[in-house]
Amino acid sequence: MAVTTKQLAVIVGALGIISFIFGVAAERHKPLAGEPIQGKGVVICKYPSDPSIPYGYLSAVFLVACSGVGYFSLFYPYQGKSVPQSAFFSSHKFTIFFNIAMVTAGFAAALLLYTTISEHFLLTHNVHHDLDTQCPTAKTGLLGGAAFASLDSALFWLVALMMGTNVREDYFGETESGDDYGDANSVVMVG
């Protein structure tokens, strides 16, 4: 069974939505702060159960999978017909949306991983020698913002896939009905 553009578009969209859902869940379940417990010359921060760390990592994994499938879907030789990358990048619209998808995916991944790793670090290194510490967590709102950037990335991959389909049709000289663009019988005279 041959893979189609629509199937890969559904996979890209589904992975992007799953990444978004995990990112929002990570933001929603992140504690605002921990409870400081005074020790002998130290403050030990006790944090409530925090599923935001695994949710953040899962969101990042699904974002990477979404971007990987998105990239793969652009240059996949559908029906055994391959198009050189130079043909894709000769289209300005394709190039613009491809670059936006790449930058948005990188930004979302960096934001997700930075916030999740920061949260993980704060929760595992919970002994502080500063007696005035308030037991902080990662900045509120970053995981939610990263989730929306992840969803935006998936949408830009889908738009790039549509632009890639247009480039592919132009390269092979086909329309959706299978007619050639250069066929003299398909020219309509407007008078």
PDB file of C-alpha atoms in Angstrom:
ATOM      1  CA  MET A   1       0.000   0.000   0.000  1.00  0.00           C
ATOM      2  CA  ALA A   2       1.457   3.337  -1.063  1.00  0.00           C
ATOM      3  CA  VAL A   3       1.657   6.221   1.343  1.00  0.00           C
ATOM      4  CA  THR A   4      -0.341   9.281   0.290  1.00  0.00           C
ATOM      5  CA  THR A   5       0.020  12.949   1.055  1.00  0.00           C
ATOM      6  CA  LYS A   6      -3.266  12.915   2.948  1.00  0.00           C
ATOM      7  CA  GLN A   7      -2.143  10.081   5.209  1.00  0.00           C
ATOM      8  CA  LEU A   8       1.077  11.855   6.120  1.00  0.00           C
ATOM      9  CA  ALA A   9      -0.821  15.118   6.643  1.00  0.00           C
ATOM     10  CA  VAL A  10      -3.126  13.357   9.108  1.00  0.00           C
ATOM     11  CA  ILE A  11      -0.110  11.911  10.939  1.00  0.00           C
ATOM     12  CA  VAL A  12       1.586  15.328  11.117  1.00  0.00           C
ATOM     13  CA  GLY A  13      -1.613  16.938  12.395  1.00  0.00           C
ATOM     14  CA  ALA A  14      -2.244  14.198  14.958  1.00  0.00           C
ATOM     15  CA  LEU A  15       1.317  14.330  16.320  1.00  0.00           C
ATOM     16  CA  GLY A  16       1.106  18.129  16.551  1.00  0.00           C
ATOM     17  CA  ILE A  17      -2.185  17.974  18.431  1.00  0.00           C
ATOM     18  CA  ILE A  18      -0.823  15.340  20.842  1.00  0.00           C
ATOM     19  CA  SER A  19       2.246  17.512  21.473  1.00  0.00           C
ATOM     20  CA  PHE A  20      -0.045  20.478  22.129  1.00  0.00           C
ATOM     21  CA  ILE A  21      -2.207  18.474  24.556  1.00  0.00           C
ATOM     22  CA  PHE A  22       0.813  17.253  26.545  1.00  0.00           C
ATOM     23  CA  GLY A  23       2.218  20.793  26.647  1.00  0.00           C
ATOM     24  CA  VAL A  24      -1.043  22.230  27.966  1.00  0.00           C
ATOM     25  CA  ALA A  25      -1.325  19.388  30.499  1.00  0.00           C
ATOM     26  CA  ALA A  26       2.248  20.083  31.651  1.00  0.00           C
ATOM     27  CA  GLU A  27       1.403  23.761  32.181  1.00  0.00           C
ATOM     28  CA  ARG A  28      -1.835  22.937  33.958  1.00  0.00           C
ATOM     29  CA  HIS A  29      -0.269  20.459  36.388  1.00  0.00           C
ATOM     30  CA  LYS A  30       2.883  22.452  37.180  1.00  0.00           C
ATOM     31  CA  PRO A  31       2.947  23.510  40.847  1.00  0.00           C
ATOM     32  CA  LEU A  32       3.241  27.218  41.534  1.00  0.00           C
ATOM     33  CA  ALA A  33       5.839  26.740  44.295  1.00  0.00           C
ATOM     34  CA  GLY A  34       7.085  24.249  46.830  1.00  0.00           C
ATOM     35  CA  GLU A  35       6.775  24.224  50.596  1.00  0.00           C
ATOM     36  CA  PRO A  36       9.953  25.435  52.353  1.00  0.00           C
ATOM     37  CA  ILE A  37      11.009  23.298  55.304  1.00  0.00           C
ATOM     38  CA  GLN A  38      13.643  24.807  57.585  1.00  0.00           C
ATOM     39  CA  GLY A  39      16.600  22.564  58.309  1.00  0.00           C
ATOM     40  CA  LYS A  40      19.882  23.153  60.108  1.00  0.00           C
ATOM     41  CA  GLY A  41      21.397  25.948  57.992  1.00  0.00           C
ATOM     42  CA  VAL A  42      19.446  24.922  54.897  1.00  0.00           C
ATOM     43  CA  VAL A  43      15.970  25.084  53.428  1.00  0.00           C
ATOM     44  CA  ILE A  44      14.571  21.903  51.942  1.00  0.00           C
ATOM     45  CA  CYS A  45      11.837  22.425  49.379  1.00  0.00           C
ATOM     46  CA  LYS A  46       9.057  19.886  49.372  1.00  0.00           C
ATOM     47  CA  TYR A  47       7.117  19.901  46.093  1.00  0.00           C
ATOM     48  CA  PRO A  48       3.761  18.238  45.440  1.00  0.00           C
ATOM     49  CA  SER A  49       3.500  15.436  42.933  1.00  0.00           C
ATOM     50  CA  ASP A  50       4.427  16.945  39.578  1.00  0.00           C
ATOM     51  CA  PRO A  51       3.459  15.198  36.319  1.00  0.00           C
ATOM     52  CA  SER A  52       4.491  18.301  34.354  1.00  0.00           C
ATOM     53  CA  ILE A  53       8.002  16.952  33.818  1.00  0.00           C
ATOM     54  CA  PRO A  54       6.983  13.748  31.978  1.00  0.00           C
ATOM     55  CA  TYR A  55       4.257  15.691  30.149  1.00  0.00           C
ATOM     56  CA  GLY A  56       6.814  18.272  29.036  1.00  0.00           C
ATOM     57  CA  TYR A  57       9.201  15.616  27.777  1.00  0.00           C
ATOM     58  CA  LEU A  58       6.363  13.786  25.989  1.00  0.00           C
ATOM     59  CA  SER A  59       5.289  17.033  24.363  1.00  0.00           C
ATOM     60  CA  ALA A  60       8.850  17.545  23.100  1.00  0.00           C
ATOM     61  CA  VAL A  61       9.039  13.962  21.791  1.00  0.00           C
ATOM     62  CA  PHE A  62       5.765  14.325  19.875  1.00  0.00           C
ATOM     63  CA  LEU A  63       6.921  17.693  18.509  1.00  0.00           C
ATOM     64  CA  VAL A  64      10.131  16.113  17.199  1.00  0.00           C
ATOM     65  CA  ALA A  65       8.105  13.250  15.683  1.00  0.00           C
ATOM     66  CA  CYS A  66       5.707  15.755  14.093  1.00  0.00           C
ATOM     67  CA  SER A  67       8.593  17.729  12.599  1.00  0.00           C
ATOM     68  CA  GLY A  68      10.345  14.578  11.423  1.00  0.00           C
ATOM     69  CA  VAL A  69       7.257  13.263   9.668  1.00  0.00           C
ATOM     70  CA  GLY A  70       6.562  16.765   8.313  1.00  0.00           C
ATOM     71  CA  TYR A  71      10.053  16.999   6.826  1.00  0.00           C
ATOM     72  CA  PHE A  72       9.877  13.440   5.485  1.00  0.00           C
ATOM     73  CA  SER A  73       6.470  14.048   3.903  1.00  0.00           C
ATOM     74  CA  LEU A  74       7.761  16.990   1.880  1.00  0.00           C
ATOM     75  CA  PHE A  75      10.447  15.092   0.015  1.00  0.00           C
ATOM     76  CA  TYR A  76       8.931  11.591  -0.058  1.00  0.00           C
ATOM     77  CA  PRO A  77       8.709  10.140  -3.601  1.00  0.00           C
ATOM     78  CA  TYR A  78       4.924   9.634  -3.859  1.00  0.00           C
ATOM     79  CA  GLN A  79       3.920   6.967  -6.383  1.00  0.00           C
ATOM     80  CA  GLY A  80       7.619   6.387  -7.008  1.00  0.00           C
ATOM     81  CA  LYS A  81       8.008   9.870  -8.525  1.00  0.00           C
ATOM     82  CA  SER A  82      10.799  11.845  -6.929  1.00  0.00           C
ATOM     83  CA  VAL A  83      11.241  15.591  -7.247  1.00  0.00           C
ATOM     84  CA  PRO A  84      14.668  17.171  -6.751  1.00  0.00           C
ATOM     85  CA  GLN A  85      14.957  19.469  -3.745  1.00  0.00           C
ATOM     86  CA  SER A  86      16.058  22.296  -6.030  1.00  0.00           C
ATOM     87  CA  ALA A  87      12.587  22.235  -7.608  1.00  0.00           C
ATOM     88  CA  PHE A  88      10.983  22.637  -4.190  1.00  0.00           C
ATOM     89  CA  PHE A  89      13.221  25.501  -3.153  1.00  0.00           C
ATOM     90  CA  SER A  90      12.747  27.317  -6.452  1.00  0.00           C
ATOM     91  CA  SER A  91       9.204  28.044  -5.227  1.00  0.00           C
ATOM     92  CA  HIS A  92       9.309  31.105  -2.985  1.00  0.00           C
ATOM     93  CA  LYS A  93       6.079  30.205  -1.165  1.00  0.00           C
ATOM     94  CA  PHE A  94       7.345  26.720  -0.362  1.00  0.00           C
ATOM     95  CA  THR A  95      10.683  28.099   0.845  1.00  0.00           C
ATOM     96  CA  ILE A  96       8.986  30.633   3.109  1.00  0.00           C
ATOM     97  CA  PHE A  97       6.652  28.120   4.765  1.00  0.00           C
ATOM     98  CA  PHE A  98       9.384  25.481   5.007  1.00  0.00           C
ATOM     99  CA  ASN A  99      11.645  27.935   6.842  1.00  0.00           C
ATOM    100  CA  ILE A 100       8.820  29.123   9.099  1.00  0.00           C
ATOM    101  CA  ALA A 101       7.999  25.490   9.976  1.00  0.00           C
ATOM    102  CA  MET A 102      11.647  24.779  10.791  1.00  0.00           C
ATOM    103  CA  VAL A 103      12.088  27.917  12.920  1.00  0.00           C
ATOM    104  CA  THR A 104       8.778  27.413  14.742  1.00  0.00           C
ATOM    105  CA  ALA A 105       9.619  23.772  15.477  1.00  0.00           C
ATOM    106  CA  GLY A 106      13.046  24.763  16.803  1.00  0.00           C
ATOM    107  CA  PHE A 107      11.584  27.547  18.942  1.00  0.00           C
ATOM    108  CA  ALA A 108       8.868  25.271  20.359  1.00  0.00           C
ATOM    109  CA  ALA A 109      11.364  22.484  21.094  1.00  0.00           C
ATOM    110  CA  ALA A 110      13.781  24.900  22.777  1.00  0.00           C
ATOM    111  CA  LEU A 111      11.012  26.419  24.895  1.00  0.00           C
ATOM    112  CA  LEU A 112       9.596  23.018  25.871  1.00  0.00           C
ATOM    113  CA  LEU A 113      12.960  21.534  26.753  1.00  0.00           C
ATOM    114  CA  TYR A 114      14.279  24.630  28.547  1.00  0.00           C
ATOM    115  CA  THR A 115      11.217  24.849  30.774  1.00  0.00           C
ATOM    116  CA  THR A 116      10.956  21.109  31.414  1.00  0.00           C
ATOM    117  CA  ILE A 117      14.655  20.746  32.197  1.00  0.00           C
ATOM    118  CA  SER A 118      14.519  23.818  34.463  1.00  0.00           C
ATOM    119  CA  GLU A 119      11.549  22.369  36.323  1.00  0.00           C
ATOM    120  CA  HIS A 120      13.277  18.986  36.597  1.00  0.00           C
ATOM    121  CA  PHE A 121      16.434  20.655  37.933  1.00  0.00           C
ATOM    122  CA  LEU A 122      14.520  22.687  40.535  1.00  0.00           C
ATOM    123  CA  LEU A 123      12.617  19.653  41.771  1.00  0.00           C
ATOM    124  CA  THR A 124      15.669  17.403  42.061  1.00  0.00           C
ATOM    125  CA  HIS A 125      17.998  20.012  43.590  1.00  0.00           C
ATOM    126  CA  ASN A 126      15.689  20.971  46.409  1.00  0.00           C
ATOM    127  CA  VAL A 127      18.200  21.782  49.164  1.00  0.00           C
ATOM    128  CA  HIS A 128      19.072  25.491  49.327  1.00  0.00           C
ATOM    129  CA  HIS A 129      21.629  27.222  51.536  1.00  0.00           C
ATOM    130  CA  ASP A 130      19.812  30.543  51.117  1.00  0.00           C
ATOM    131  CA  LEU A 131      17.442  30.600  54.095  1.00  0.00           C
ATOM    132  CA  ASP A 132      15.127  33.094  52.371  1.00  0.00           C
ATOM    133  CA  THR A 133      14.337  30.867  49.378  1.00  0.00           C
ATOM    134  CA  GLN A 134      10.683  30.550  48.409  1.00  0.00           C
ATOM    135  CA  CYS A 135      11.035  27.137  46.662  1.00  0.00           C
ATOM    136  CA  PRO A 136      10.534  28.329  43.092  1.00  0.00           C
ATOM    137  CA  THR A 137       9.440  26.370  40.068  1.00  0.00           C
ATOM    138  CA  ALA A 138       9.964  27.105  36.388  1.00  0.00           C
ATOM    139  CA  LYS A 139       8.354  30.291  35.121  1.00  0.00           C
ATOM    140  CA  THR A 140       4.594  29.971  34.760  1.00  0.00           C
ATOM    141  CA  GLY A 141       3.235  30.219  31.235  1.00  0.00           C
ATOM    142  CA  LEU A 142       6.282  28.985  29.338  1.00  0.00           C
ATOM    143  CA  LEU A 143       4.999  25.442  28.906  1.00  0.00           C
ATOM    144  CA  GLY A 144       1.638  26.734  27.675  1.00  0.00           C
ATOM    145  CA  GLY A 145       3.357  29.069  25.238  1.00  0.00           C
ATOM    146  CA  ALA A 146       5.558  26.212  24.048  1.00  0.00           C
ATOM    147  CA  ALA A 147       2.456  24.077  23.530  1.00  0.00           C
ATOM    148  CA  PHE A 148       0.926  26.720  21.261  1.00  0.00           C
ATOM    149  CA  ALA A 149       4.226  27.110  19.388  1.00  0.00           C
ATOM    150  CA  SER A 150       4.215  23.333  18.915  1.00  0.00           C
ATOM    151  CA  LEU A 151       0.714  23.458  17.452  1.00  0.00           C
ATOM    152  CA  ASP A 152       1.755  26.354  15.207  1.00  0.00           C
ATOM    153  CA  SER A 153       4.693  24.311  14.004  1.00  0.00           C
ATOM    154  CA  ALA A 154       2.409  21.432  13.010  1.00  0.00           C
ATOM    155  CA  LEU A 155       0.163  23.832  11.113  1.00  0.00           C
ATOM    156  CA  PHE A 156       3.129  25.307   9.253  1.00  0.00           C
ATOM    157  CA  TRP A 157       4.309  21.803   8.344  1.00  0.00           C
ATOM    158  CA  LEU A 158       0.857  21.161   6.884  1.00  0.00           C
ATOM    159  CA  VAL A 159       0.952  24.392   4.872  1.00  0.00           C
ATOM    160  CA  ALA A 160       4.463  23.518   3.638  1.00  0.00           C
ATOM    161  CA  LEU A 161       3.116  20.109   2.627  1.00  0.00           C
ATOM    162  CA  MET A 162       0.357  21.799   0.610  1.00  0.00           C
ATOM    163  CA  MET A 163       2.929  24.065  -1.042  1.00  0.00           C
ATOM    164  CA  GLY A 164       5.091  21.010  -1.740  1.00  0.00           C
ATOM    165  CA  THR A 165       2.126  19.309  -3.412  1.00  0.00           C
ATOM    166  CA  ASN A 166       1.729  22.357  -5.660  1.00  0.00           C
ATOM    167  CA  VAL A 167       5.436  22.244  -6.541  1.00  0.00           C
ATOM    168  CA  ARG A 168       5.157  18.522  -7.255  1.00  0.00           C
ATOM    169  CA  GLU A 169       2.181  19.102  -9.575  1.00  0.00           C
ATOM    170  CA  ASP A 170       4.017  21.904 -11.370  1.00  0.00           C
ATOM    171  CA  TYR A 171       7.137  19.756 -11.733  1.00  0.00           C
ATOM    172  CA  PHE A 172       5.255  16.862 -13.303  1.00  0.00           C
ATOM    173  CA  GLY A 173       2.891  19.174 -15.218  1.00  0.00           C
ATOM    174  CA  GLU A 174      -0.240  17.647 -13.750  1.00  0.00           C
ATOM    175  CA  THR A 175      -3.457  19.011 -12.315  1.00  0.00           C
ATOM    176  CA  GLU A 176      -5.738  17.173  -9.954  1.00  0.00           C
ATOM    177  CA  SER A 177      -7.664  15.739 -12.903  1.00  0.00           C
ATOM    178  CA  GLY A 178      -4.466  14.503 -14.529  1.00  0.00           C
ATOM    179  CA  ASP A 179      -4.479  17.014 -17.429  1.00  0.00           C
ATOM    180  CA  ASP A 180      -1.193  18.492 -18.584  1.00  0.00           C
ATOM    181  CA  TYR A 181      -0.674  22.180 -17.937  1.00  0.00           C
ATOM    182  CA  GLY A 182       0.787  22.641 -21.390  1.00  0.00           C
ATOM    183  CA  ASP A 183      -2.110  20.989 -23.253  1.00  0.00           C
ATOM    184  CA  ALA A 184      -3.373  23.410 -25.925  1.00  0.00           C
ATOM    185  CA  ASN A 185      -6.903  21.980 -25.654  1.00  0.00           C
ATOM    186  CA  SER A 186      -7.227  23.123 -22.041  1.00  0.00           C
ATOM    187  CA  VAL A 187      -6.612  26.810 -22.847  1.00  0.00           C
ATOM    188  CA  VAL A 188      -9.764  28.876 -22.430  1.00  0.00           C
ATOM    189  CA  MET A 189     -10.145  32.006 -24.504  1.00  0.00           C
ATOM    190  CA  VAL A 190     -11.785  34.905 -22.675  1.00  0.00           C
ATOM    191  CA  GLY A 191     -13.240  37.479 -25.015  1.00  0.00           C
TER     192      GLY A 191
END
